[in-house]
mmCIF file of C-alpha atoms and ligand atoms in Angstrom:
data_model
loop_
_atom_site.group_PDB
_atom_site.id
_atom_site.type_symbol
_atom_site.label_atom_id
_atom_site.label_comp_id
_atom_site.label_asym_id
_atom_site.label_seq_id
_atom_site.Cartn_x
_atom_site.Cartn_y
_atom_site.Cartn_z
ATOM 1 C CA UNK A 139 58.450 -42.904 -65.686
ATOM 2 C CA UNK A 140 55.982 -45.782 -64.049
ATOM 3 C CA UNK A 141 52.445 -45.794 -65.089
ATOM 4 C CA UNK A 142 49.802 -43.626 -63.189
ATOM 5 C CA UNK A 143 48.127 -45.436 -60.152
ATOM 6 C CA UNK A 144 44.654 -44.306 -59.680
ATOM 7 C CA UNK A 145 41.524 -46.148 -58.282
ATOM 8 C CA UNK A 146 39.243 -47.944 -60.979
ATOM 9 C CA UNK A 147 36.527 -45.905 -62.535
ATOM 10 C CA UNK A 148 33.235 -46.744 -64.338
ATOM 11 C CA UNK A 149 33.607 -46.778 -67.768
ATOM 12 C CA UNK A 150 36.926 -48.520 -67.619
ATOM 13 C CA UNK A 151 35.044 -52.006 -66.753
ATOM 14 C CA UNK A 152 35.394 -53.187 -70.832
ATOM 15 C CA UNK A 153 39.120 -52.457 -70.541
ATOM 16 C CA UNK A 154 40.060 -54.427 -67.964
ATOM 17 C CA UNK A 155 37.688 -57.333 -69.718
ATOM 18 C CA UNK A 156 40.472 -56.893 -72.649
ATOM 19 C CA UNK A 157 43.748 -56.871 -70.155
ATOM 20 C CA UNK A 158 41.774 -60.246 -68.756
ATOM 21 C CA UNK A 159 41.671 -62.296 -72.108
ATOM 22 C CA UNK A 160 45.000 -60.177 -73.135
ATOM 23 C CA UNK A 161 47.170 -62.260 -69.692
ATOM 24 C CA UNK A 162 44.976 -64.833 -69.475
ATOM 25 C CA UNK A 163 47.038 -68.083 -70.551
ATOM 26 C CA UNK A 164 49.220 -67.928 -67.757
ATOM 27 C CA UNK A 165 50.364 -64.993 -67.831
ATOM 28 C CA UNK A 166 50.307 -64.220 -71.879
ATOM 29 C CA UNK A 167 47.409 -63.791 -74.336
ATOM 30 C CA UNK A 168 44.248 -66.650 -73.888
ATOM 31 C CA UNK A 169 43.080 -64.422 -77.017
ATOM 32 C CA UNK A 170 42.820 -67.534 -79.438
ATOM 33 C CA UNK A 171 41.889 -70.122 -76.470
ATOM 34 C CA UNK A 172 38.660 -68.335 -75.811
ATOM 35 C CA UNK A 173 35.665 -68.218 -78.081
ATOM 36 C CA UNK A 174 34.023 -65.976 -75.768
ATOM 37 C CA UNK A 175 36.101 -63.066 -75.578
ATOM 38 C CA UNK A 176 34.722 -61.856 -72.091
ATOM 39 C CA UNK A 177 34.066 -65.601 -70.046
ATOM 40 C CA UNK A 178 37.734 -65.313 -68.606
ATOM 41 C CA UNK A 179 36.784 -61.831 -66.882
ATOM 42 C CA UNK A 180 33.509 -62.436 -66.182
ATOM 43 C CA UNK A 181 34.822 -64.949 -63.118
ATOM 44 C CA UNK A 182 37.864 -63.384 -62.605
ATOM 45 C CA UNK A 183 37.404 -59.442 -62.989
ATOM 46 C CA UNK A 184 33.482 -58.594 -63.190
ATOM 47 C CA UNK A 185 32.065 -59.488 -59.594
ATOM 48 C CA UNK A 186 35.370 -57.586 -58.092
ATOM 49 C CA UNK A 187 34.277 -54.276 -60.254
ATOM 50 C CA UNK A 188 30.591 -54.848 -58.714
ATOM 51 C CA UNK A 189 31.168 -55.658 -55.351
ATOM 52 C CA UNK A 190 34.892 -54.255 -54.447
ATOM 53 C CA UNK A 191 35.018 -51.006 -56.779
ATOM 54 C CA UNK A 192 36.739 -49.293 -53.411
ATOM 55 C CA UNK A 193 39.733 -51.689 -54.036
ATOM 56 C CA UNK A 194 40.151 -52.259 -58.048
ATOM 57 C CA UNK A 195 43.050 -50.003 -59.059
ATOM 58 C CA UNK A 196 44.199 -49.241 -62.413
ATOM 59 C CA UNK A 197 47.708 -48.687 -64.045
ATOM 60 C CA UNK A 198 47.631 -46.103 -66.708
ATOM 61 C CA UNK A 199 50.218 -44.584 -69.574
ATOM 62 C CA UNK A 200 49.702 -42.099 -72.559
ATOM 63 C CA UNK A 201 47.701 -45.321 -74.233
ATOM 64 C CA UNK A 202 45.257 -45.674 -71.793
ATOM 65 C CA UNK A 203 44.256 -48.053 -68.581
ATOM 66 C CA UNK A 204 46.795 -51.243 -69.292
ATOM 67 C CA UNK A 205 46.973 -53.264 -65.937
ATOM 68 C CA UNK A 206 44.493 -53.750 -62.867
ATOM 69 C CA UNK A 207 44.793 -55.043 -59.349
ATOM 70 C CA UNK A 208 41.577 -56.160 -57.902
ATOM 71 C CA UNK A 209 40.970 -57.874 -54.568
ATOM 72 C CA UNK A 210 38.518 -58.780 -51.501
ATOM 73 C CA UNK A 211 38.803 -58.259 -48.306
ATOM 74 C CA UNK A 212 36.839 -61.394 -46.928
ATOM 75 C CA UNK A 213 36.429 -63.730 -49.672
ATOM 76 C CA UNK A 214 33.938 -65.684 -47.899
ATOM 77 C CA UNK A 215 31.568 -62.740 -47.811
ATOM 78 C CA UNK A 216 32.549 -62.315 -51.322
ATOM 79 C CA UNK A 217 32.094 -66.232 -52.413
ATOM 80 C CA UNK A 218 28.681 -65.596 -50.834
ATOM 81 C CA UNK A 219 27.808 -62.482 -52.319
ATOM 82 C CA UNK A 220 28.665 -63.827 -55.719
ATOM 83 C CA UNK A 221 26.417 -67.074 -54.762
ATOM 84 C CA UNK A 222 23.687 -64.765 -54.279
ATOM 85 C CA UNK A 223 23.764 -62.009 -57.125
ATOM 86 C CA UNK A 224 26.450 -63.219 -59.482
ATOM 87 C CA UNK A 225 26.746 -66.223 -60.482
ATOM 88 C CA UNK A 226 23.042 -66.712 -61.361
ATOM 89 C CA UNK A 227 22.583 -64.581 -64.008
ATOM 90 C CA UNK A 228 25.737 -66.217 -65.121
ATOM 91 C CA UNK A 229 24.231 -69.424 -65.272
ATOM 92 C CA UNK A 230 21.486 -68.476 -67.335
ATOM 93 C CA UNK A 231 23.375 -66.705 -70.223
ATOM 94 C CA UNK A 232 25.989 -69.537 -69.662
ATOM 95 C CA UNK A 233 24.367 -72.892 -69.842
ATOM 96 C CA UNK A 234 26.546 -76.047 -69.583
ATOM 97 C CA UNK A 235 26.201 -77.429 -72.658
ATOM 98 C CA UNK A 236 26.992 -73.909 -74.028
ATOM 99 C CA UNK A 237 30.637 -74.929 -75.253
ATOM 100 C CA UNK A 238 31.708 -77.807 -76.631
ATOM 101 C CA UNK A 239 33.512 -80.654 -73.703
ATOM 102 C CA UNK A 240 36.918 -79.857 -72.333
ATOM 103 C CA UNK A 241 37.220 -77.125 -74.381
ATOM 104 C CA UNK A 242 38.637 -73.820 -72.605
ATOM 105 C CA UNK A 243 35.141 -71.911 -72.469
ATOM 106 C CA UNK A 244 33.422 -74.725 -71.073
ATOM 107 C CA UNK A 245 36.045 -75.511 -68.136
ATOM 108 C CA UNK A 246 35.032 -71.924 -67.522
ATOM 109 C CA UNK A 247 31.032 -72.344 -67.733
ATOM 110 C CA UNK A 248 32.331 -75.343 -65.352
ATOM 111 C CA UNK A 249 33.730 -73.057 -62.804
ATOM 112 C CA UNK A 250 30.444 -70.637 -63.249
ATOM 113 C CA UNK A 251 28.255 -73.093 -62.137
ATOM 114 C CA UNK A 252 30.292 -74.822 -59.650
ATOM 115 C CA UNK A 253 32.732 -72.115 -58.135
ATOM 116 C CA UNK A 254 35.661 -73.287 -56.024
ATOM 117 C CA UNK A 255 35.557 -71.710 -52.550
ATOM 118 C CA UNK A 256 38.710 -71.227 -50.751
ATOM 119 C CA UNK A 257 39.743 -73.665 -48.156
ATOM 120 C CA UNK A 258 38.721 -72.670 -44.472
ATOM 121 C CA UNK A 259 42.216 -73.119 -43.332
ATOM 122 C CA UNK A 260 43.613 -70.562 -45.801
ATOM 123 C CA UNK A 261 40.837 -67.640 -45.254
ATOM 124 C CA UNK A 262 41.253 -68.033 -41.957
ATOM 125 C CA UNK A 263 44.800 -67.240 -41.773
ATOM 126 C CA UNK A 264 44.215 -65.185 -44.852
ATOM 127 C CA UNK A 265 41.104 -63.774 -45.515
ATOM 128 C CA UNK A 266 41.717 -61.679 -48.344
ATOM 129 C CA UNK A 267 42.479 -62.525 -51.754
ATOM 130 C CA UNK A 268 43.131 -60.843 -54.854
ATOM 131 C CA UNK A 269 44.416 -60.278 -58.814
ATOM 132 C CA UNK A 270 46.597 -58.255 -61.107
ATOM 133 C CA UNK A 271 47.223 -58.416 -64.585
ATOM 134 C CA UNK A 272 49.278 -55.969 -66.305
ATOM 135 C CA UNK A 273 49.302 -55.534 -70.226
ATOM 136 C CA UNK A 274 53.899 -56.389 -71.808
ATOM 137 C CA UNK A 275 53.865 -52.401 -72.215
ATOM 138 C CA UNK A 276 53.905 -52.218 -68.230
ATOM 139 C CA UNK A 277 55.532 -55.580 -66.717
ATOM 140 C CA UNK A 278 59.016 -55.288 -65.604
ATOM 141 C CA UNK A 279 58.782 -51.355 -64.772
ATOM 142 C CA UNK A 280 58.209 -51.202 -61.079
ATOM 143 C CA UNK A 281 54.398 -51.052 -61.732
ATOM 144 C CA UNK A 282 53.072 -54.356 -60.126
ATOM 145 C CA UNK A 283 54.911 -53.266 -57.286
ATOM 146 C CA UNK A 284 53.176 -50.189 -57.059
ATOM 147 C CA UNK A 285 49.922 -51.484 -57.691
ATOM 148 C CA UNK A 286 50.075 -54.625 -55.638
ATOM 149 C CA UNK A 287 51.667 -52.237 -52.490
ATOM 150 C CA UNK A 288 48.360 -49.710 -53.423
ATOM 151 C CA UNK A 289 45.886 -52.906 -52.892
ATOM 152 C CA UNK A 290 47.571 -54.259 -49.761
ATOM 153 C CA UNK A 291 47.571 -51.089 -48.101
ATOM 154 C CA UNK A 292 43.898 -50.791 -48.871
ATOM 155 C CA UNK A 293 43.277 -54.657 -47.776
ATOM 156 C CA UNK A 294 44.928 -53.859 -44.525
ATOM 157 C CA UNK A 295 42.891 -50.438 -43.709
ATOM 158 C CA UNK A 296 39.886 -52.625 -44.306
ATOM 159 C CA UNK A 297 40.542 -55.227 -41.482
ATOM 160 C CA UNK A 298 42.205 -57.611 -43.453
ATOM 161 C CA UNK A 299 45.114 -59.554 -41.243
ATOM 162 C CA UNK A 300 46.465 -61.662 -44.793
ATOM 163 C CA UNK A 301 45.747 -62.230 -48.168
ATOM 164 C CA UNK A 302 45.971 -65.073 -50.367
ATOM 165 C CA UNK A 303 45.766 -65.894 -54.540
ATOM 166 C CA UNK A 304 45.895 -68.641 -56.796
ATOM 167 C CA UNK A 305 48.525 -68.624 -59.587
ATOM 168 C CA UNK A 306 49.674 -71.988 -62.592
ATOM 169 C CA UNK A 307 52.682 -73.070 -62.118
ATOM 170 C CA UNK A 308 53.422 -72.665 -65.546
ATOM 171 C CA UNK A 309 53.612 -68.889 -64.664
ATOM 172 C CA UNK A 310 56.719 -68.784 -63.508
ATOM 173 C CA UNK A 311 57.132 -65.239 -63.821
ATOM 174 C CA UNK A 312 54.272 -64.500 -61.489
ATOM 175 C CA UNK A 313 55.429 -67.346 -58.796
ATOM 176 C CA UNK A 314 58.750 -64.936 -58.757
ATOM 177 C CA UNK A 315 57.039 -61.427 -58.582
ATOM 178 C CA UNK A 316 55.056 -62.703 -55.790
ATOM 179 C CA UNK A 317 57.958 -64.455 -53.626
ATOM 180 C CA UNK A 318 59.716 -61.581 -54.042
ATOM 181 C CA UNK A 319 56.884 -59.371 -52.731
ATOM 182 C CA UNK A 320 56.558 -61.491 -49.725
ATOM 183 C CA UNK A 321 54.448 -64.283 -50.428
ATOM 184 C CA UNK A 322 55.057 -67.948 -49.787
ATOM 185 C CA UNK A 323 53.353 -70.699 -50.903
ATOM 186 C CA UNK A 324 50.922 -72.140 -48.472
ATOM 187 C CA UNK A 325 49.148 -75.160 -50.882
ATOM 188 C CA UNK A 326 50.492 -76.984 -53.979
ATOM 189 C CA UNK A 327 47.961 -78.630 -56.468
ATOM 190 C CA UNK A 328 49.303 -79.847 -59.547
ATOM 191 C CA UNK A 329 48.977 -77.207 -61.837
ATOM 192 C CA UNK A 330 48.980 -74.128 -59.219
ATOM 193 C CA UNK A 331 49.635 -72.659 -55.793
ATOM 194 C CA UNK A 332 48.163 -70.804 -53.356
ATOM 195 C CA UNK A 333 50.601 -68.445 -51.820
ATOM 196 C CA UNK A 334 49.879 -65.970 -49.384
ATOM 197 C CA UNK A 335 51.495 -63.288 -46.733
ATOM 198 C CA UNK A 336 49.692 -61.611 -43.928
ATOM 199 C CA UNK A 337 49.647 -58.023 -43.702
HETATM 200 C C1 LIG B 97 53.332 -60.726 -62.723
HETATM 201 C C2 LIG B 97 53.224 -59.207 -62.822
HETATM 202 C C3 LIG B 97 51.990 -58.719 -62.074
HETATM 203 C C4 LIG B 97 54.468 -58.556 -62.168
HETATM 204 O O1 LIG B 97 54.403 -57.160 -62.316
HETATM 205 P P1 LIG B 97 55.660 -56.364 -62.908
HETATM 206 O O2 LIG B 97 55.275 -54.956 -63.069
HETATM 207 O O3 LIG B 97 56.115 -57.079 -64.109
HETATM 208 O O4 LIG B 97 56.722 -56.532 -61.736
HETATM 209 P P2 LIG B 97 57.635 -55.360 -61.129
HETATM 210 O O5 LIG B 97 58.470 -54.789 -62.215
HETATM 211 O O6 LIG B 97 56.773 -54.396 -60.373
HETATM 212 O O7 LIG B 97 58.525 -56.188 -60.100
HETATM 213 C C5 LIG B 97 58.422 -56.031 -58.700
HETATM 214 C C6 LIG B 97 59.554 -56.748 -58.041
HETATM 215 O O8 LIG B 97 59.445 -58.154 -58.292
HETATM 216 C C7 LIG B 97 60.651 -58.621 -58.875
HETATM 217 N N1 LIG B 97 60.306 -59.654 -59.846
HETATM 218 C C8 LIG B 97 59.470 -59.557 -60.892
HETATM 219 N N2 LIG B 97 59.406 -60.728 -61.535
HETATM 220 C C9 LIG B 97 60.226 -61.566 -60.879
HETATM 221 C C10 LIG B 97 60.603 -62.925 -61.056
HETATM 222 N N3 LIG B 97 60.099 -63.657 -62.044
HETATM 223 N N4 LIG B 97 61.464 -63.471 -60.182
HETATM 224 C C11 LIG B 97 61.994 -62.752 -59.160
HETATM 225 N N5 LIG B 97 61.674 -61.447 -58.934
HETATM 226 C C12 LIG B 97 60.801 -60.884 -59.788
HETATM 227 C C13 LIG B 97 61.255 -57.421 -59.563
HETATM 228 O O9 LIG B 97 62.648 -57.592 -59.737
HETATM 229 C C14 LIG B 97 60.921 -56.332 -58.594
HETATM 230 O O10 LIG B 97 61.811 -56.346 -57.505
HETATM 231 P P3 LIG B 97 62.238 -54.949 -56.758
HETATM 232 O O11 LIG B 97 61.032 -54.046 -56.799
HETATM 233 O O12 LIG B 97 62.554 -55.366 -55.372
HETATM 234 O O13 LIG B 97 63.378 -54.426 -57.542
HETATM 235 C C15 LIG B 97 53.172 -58.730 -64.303
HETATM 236 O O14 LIG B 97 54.354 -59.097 -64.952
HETATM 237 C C16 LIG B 97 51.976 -59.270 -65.056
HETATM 238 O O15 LIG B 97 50.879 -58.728 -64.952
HETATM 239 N N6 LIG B 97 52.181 -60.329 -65.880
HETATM 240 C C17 LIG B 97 51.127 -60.860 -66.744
HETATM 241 C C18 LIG B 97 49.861 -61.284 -66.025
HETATM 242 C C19 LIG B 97 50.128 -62.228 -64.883
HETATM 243 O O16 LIG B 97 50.900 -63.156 -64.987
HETATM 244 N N7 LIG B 97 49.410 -61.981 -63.775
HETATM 245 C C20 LIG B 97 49.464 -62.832 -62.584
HETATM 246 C C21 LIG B 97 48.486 -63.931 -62.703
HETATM 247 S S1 LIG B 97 48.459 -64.938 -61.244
#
């Protein structure tokens, strides 16, 4: 039997930090990249929990909550709200000479205080964007699918017309999961795509 699909509650937001570091690399454990155990979610899975609770689902077994979807509707609004009342308090406890140079937690504090936005071409098209992360116990069970179809339904009901993410290359696993669940890729870099699919 699949894991239970239920929306994200409070309480669970240190849990979801772990299933962050836990898939980080790619797609496997960033435990030993890290020296700051909870960077990695705090851009990727904090400001979602804060400002899109009504979308963050949760994937759950006998062991407890062990994968996540989270997503945005309109990630400009969301870019900007996270200009306004995330990132700076961020970029306080973060510093940039916080980590040592090219080391992993300081490309992060890189990204803190200089966030990528999405390209205008992209939102337009597809406006939403979003995440998922599911601990070994759950992959391969049927489980993303459930939780990615729960977050897309949701995206839709909320206006959304497409939605978009960023995933390495090196995750080749993830590149699959998505194709197969109707995404195509709509901008190569050279370590990562966007791919997208409207809904
Ligand atoms: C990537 C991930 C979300 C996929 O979830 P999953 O539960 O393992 O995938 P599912 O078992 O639900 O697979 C859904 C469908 O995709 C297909 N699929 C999965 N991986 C595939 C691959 N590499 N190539 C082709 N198809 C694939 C499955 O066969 C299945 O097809 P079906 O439902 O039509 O039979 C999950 O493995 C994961 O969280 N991995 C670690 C973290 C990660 O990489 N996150 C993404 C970061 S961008």
């Amino acid at each position: 039997m699949g894991a239970t699909i239920r929306r994200y509650r409070e309480g669970e937001r240190q849990a979801l930090y772990e299933i962050c570091l836990l898939t980080g690399d790619s797609g496997v454990d960033a435990t030993a990249l890290y020296r700051d155990p909870d960077l990695l979610a705090e851009v990727y899975v904090g400001p979602y929990l804060r400002f899109a609770p009504e979308h963050a689902h949760v994937g759950v077994d006998d062991d407890g909550v062990a994968g996540y979807v989270l997503g945005v509707p309109d990630t400009v609004a969301f870019e900007a709200e996270c200009e306004r009342s995330w990132w700076p308090a961020l970029r306080e406890r973060y510093p940039t000479d916080r980590f040592a140079e090219d080391s992993p937690d300081w490309r992060i504090v890189r990204l803190i205080h200089n966030p990528p936005t999405a390209s205008p071409e992209v939102v337009e098209r597809y406006p939403a964007h979003l995440h998922i992360d599911l601990l070994p116990r759950l992959q391969g069970r049927g489980d993303g699918r459930r939780l990615l179809t729960t977050l897309l339904d949701g995206l839709a009901a909320a206006g959304a017309t497409g939605v978009h993410l960023g995933v390495s290359l090196l995750n080749e696993r993830a590149v699959g999961f998505y194709r197969r669940m109707g995404f195509g890729e709509v901008q190569a870099y050279t370590h990562s795509l966007v791919m997208a699919r409207t809904l």
